[in-house]
PDB file of C-alpha atoms in Angstrom:
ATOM      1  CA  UNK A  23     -15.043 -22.360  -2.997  1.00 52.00           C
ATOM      2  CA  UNK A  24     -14.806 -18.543  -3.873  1.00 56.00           C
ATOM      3  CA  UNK A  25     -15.488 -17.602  -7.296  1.00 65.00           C
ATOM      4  CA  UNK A  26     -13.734 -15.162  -9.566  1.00 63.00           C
ATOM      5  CA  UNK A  27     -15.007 -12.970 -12.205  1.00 68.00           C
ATOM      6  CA  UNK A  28     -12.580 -11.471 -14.428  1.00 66.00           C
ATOM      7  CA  UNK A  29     -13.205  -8.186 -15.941  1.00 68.00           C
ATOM      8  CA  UNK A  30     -14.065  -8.317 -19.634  1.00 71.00           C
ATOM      9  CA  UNK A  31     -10.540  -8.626 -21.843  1.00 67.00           C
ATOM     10  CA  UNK A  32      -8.499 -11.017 -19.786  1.00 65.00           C
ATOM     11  CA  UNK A  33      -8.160 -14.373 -22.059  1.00 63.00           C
ATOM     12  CA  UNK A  34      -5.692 -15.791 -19.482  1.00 63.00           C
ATOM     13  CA  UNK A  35      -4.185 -15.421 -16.249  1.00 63.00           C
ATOM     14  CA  UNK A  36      -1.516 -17.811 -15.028  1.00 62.00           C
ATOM     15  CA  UNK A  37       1.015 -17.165 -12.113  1.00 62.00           C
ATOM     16  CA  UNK A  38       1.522 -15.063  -8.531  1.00 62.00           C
ATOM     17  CA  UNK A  39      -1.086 -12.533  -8.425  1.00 62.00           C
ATOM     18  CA  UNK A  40       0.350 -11.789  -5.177  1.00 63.00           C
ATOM     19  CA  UNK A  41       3.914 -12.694  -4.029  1.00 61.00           C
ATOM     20  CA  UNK A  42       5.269 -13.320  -0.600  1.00 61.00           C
ATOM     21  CA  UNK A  43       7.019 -10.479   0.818  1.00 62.00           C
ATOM     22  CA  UNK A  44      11.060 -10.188   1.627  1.00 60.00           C
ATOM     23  CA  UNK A  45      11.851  -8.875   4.872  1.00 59.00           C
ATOM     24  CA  UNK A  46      15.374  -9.230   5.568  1.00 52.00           C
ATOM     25  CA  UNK A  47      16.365 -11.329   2.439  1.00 51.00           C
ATOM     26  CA  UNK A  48      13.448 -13.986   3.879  1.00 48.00           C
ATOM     27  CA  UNK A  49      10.494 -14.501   2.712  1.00 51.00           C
ATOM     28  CA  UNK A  50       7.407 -13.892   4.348  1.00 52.00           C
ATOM     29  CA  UNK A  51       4.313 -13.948   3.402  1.00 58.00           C
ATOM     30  CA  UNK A  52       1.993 -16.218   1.177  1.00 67.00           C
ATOM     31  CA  UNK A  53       2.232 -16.555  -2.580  1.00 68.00           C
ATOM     32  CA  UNK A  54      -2.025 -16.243  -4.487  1.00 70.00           C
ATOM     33  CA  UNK A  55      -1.821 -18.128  -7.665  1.00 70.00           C
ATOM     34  CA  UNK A  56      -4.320 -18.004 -10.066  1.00 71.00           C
ATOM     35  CA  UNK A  57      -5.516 -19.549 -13.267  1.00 70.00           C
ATOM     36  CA  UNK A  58      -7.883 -19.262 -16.068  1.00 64.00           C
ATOM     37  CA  UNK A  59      -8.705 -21.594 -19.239  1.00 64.00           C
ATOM     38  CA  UNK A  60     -10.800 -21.333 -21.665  1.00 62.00           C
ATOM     39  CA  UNK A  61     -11.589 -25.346 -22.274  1.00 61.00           C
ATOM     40  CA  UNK A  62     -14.850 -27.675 -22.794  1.00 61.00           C
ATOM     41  CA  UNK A  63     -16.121 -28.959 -19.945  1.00 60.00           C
ATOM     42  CA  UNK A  64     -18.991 -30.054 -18.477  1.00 61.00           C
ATOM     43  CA  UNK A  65     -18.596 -27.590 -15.698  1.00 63.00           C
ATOM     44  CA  UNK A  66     -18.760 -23.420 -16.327  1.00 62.00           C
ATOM     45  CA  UNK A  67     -16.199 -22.924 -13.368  1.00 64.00           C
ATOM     46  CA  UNK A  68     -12.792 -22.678 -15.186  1.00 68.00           C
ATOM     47  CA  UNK A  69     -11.250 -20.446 -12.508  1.00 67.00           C
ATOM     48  CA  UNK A  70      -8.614 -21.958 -10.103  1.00 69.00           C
ATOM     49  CA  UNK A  71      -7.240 -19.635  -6.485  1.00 66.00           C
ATOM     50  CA  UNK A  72      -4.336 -21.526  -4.852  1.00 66.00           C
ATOM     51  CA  UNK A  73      -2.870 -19.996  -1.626  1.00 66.00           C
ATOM     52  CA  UNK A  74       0.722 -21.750  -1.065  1.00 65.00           C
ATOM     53  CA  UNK A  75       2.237 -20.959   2.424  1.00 66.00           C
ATOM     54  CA  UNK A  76       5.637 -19.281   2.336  1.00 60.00           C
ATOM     55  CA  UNK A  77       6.873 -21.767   4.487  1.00 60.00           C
ATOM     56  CA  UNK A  78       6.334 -24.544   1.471  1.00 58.00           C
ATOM     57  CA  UNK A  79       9.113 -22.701  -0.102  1.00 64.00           C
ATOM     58  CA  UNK A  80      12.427 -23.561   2.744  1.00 72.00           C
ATOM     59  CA  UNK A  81      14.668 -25.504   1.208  1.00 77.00           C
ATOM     60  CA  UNK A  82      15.308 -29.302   2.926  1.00 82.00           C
ATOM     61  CA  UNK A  83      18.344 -29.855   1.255  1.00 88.00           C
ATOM     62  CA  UNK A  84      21.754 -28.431   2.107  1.00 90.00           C
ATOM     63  CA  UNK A  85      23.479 -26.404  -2.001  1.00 90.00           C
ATOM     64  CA  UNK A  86      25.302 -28.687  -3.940  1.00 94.00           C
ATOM     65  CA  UNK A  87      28.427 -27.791  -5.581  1.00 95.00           C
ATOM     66  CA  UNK A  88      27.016 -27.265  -9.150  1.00 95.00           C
ATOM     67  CA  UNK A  89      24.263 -25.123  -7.593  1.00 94.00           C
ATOM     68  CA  UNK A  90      26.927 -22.823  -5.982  1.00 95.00           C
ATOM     69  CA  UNK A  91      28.895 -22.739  -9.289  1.00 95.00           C
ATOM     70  CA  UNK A  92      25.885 -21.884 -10.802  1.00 95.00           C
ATOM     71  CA  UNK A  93      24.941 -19.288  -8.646  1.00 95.00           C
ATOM     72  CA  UNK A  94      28.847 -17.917  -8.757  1.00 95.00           C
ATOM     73  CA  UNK A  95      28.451 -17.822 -12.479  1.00 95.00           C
ATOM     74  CA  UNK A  96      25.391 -16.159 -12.311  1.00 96.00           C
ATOM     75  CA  UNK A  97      26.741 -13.408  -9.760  1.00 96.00           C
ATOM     76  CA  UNK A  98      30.337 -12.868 -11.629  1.00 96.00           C
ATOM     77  CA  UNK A  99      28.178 -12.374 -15.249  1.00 96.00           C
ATOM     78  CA  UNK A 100      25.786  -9.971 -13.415  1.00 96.00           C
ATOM     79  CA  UNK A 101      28.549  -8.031 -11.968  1.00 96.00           C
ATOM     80  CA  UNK A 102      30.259  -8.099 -15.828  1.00 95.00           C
ATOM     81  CA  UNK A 103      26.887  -6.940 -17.778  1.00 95.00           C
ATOM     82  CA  UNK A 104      26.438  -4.393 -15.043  1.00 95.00           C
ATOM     83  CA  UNK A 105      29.766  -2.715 -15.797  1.00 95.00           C
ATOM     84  CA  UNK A 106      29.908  -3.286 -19.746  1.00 94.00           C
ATOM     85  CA  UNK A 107      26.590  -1.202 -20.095  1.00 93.00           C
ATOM     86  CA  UNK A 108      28.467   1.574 -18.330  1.00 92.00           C
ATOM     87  CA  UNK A 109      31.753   1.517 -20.334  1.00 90.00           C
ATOM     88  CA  UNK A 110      31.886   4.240 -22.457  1.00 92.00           C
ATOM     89  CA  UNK A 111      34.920   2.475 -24.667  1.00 92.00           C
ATOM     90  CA  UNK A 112      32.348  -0.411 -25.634  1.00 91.00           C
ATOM     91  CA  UNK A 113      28.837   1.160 -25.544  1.00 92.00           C
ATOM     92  CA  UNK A 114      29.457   2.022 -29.639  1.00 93.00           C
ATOM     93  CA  UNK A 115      30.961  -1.045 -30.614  1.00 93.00           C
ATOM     94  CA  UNK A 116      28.469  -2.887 -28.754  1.00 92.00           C
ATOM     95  CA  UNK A 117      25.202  -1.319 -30.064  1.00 93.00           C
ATOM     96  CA  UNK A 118      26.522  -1.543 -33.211  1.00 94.00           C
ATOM     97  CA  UNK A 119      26.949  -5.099 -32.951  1.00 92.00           C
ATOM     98  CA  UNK A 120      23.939  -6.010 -31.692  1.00 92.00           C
ATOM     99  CA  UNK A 121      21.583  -4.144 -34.257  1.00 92.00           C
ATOM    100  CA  UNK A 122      23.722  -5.910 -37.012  1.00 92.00           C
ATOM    101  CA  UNK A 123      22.701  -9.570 -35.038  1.00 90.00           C
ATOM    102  CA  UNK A 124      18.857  -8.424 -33.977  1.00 88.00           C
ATOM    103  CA  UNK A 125      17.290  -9.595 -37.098  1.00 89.00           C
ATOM    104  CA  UNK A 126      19.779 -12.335 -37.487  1.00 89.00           C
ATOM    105  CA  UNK A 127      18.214 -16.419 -36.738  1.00 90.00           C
ATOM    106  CA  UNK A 128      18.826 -16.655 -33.177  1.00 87.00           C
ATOM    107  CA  UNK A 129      20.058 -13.344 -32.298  1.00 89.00           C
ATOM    108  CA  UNK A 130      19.243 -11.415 -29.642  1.00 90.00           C
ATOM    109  CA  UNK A 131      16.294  -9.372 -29.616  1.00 89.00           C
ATOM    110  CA  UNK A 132      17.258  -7.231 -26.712  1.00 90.00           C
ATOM    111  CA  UNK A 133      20.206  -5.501 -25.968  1.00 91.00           C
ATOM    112  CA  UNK A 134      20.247  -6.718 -22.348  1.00 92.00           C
ATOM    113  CA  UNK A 135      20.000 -10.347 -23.731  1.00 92.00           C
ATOM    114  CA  UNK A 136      23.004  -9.575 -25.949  1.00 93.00           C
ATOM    115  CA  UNK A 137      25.565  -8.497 -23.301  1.00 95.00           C
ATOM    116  CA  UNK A 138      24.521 -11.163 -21.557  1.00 95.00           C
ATOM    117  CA  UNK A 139      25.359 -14.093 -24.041  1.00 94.00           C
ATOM    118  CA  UNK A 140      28.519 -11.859 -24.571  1.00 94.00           C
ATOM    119  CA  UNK A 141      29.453 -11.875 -20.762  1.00 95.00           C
ATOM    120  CA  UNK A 142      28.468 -15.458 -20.757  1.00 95.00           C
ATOM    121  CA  UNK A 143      30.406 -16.500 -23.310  1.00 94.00           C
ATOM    122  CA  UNK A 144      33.474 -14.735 -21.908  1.00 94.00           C
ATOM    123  CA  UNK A 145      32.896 -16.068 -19.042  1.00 95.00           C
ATOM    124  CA  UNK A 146      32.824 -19.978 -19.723  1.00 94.00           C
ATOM    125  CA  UNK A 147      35.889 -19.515 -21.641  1.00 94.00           C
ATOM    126  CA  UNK A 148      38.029 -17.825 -19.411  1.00 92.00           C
ATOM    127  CA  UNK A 149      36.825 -21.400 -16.815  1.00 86.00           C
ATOM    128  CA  UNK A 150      37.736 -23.265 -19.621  1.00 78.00           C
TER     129      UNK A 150
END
């Protein structure tokens, strides 16, 4: 087993140090995942490497209908933020709004998150 020495500084790592690569909207490549803790043990080697094959990652199952209504959501809010932030009628009213609701128990601490619930909002009840 390899070992890895992390550079003074770095409490934790957790996650893709190296992501497969898209070609063509596929992926293709191999994911390196790698993880530190700082635990007691009887052993000094606290470092984990995992290689996962890209292949691991096809999907077996055919999209159910929630999935694609999810992912239509998903795609119609995108579209929605994407335009808001550029509308020059709302960009006031909207930044006014959300510094008012930043500091606020469970507002939104970005303004990205808070066209978002906005857009999300509008969008469930227009389905509704």
């Amino acid at each position: 087993m390899a070992k890895v020495t992390w550079s003074p500084g770095i409490d934790t790592v957790s996650g893709a140090l190296a992501k497969a690569k898209k070609k063509d909207g596929h992926s293709c490549g191999d994911y390196v995942i790698g993880t530190h803790r700082v635990a007691e043990t009887t052993s000094k080697d606290c470092n984990r490497l995992y290689l996962r094959k890209a292949e691991s990652f096809k999907r077996t199952t055919p999209l159910q209908s929630h999935e694609l209504d999810l992912r239509t959501r998903f795609t119609a809010v995108a579209r929605n933020v994407a335009i808001r932030k550029k509308d020059l009628s709302k960009i006031s009213a909207d930044q006014t709004a959300y510094r008012e609701q930043k500091d606020q128990p469970g507002g939104k601490k970005t303004m990205k998150s808070y066209l978002w619930s906005l857009e999300l909002a509008a969008y469930d009840a227009q389905q509704h």
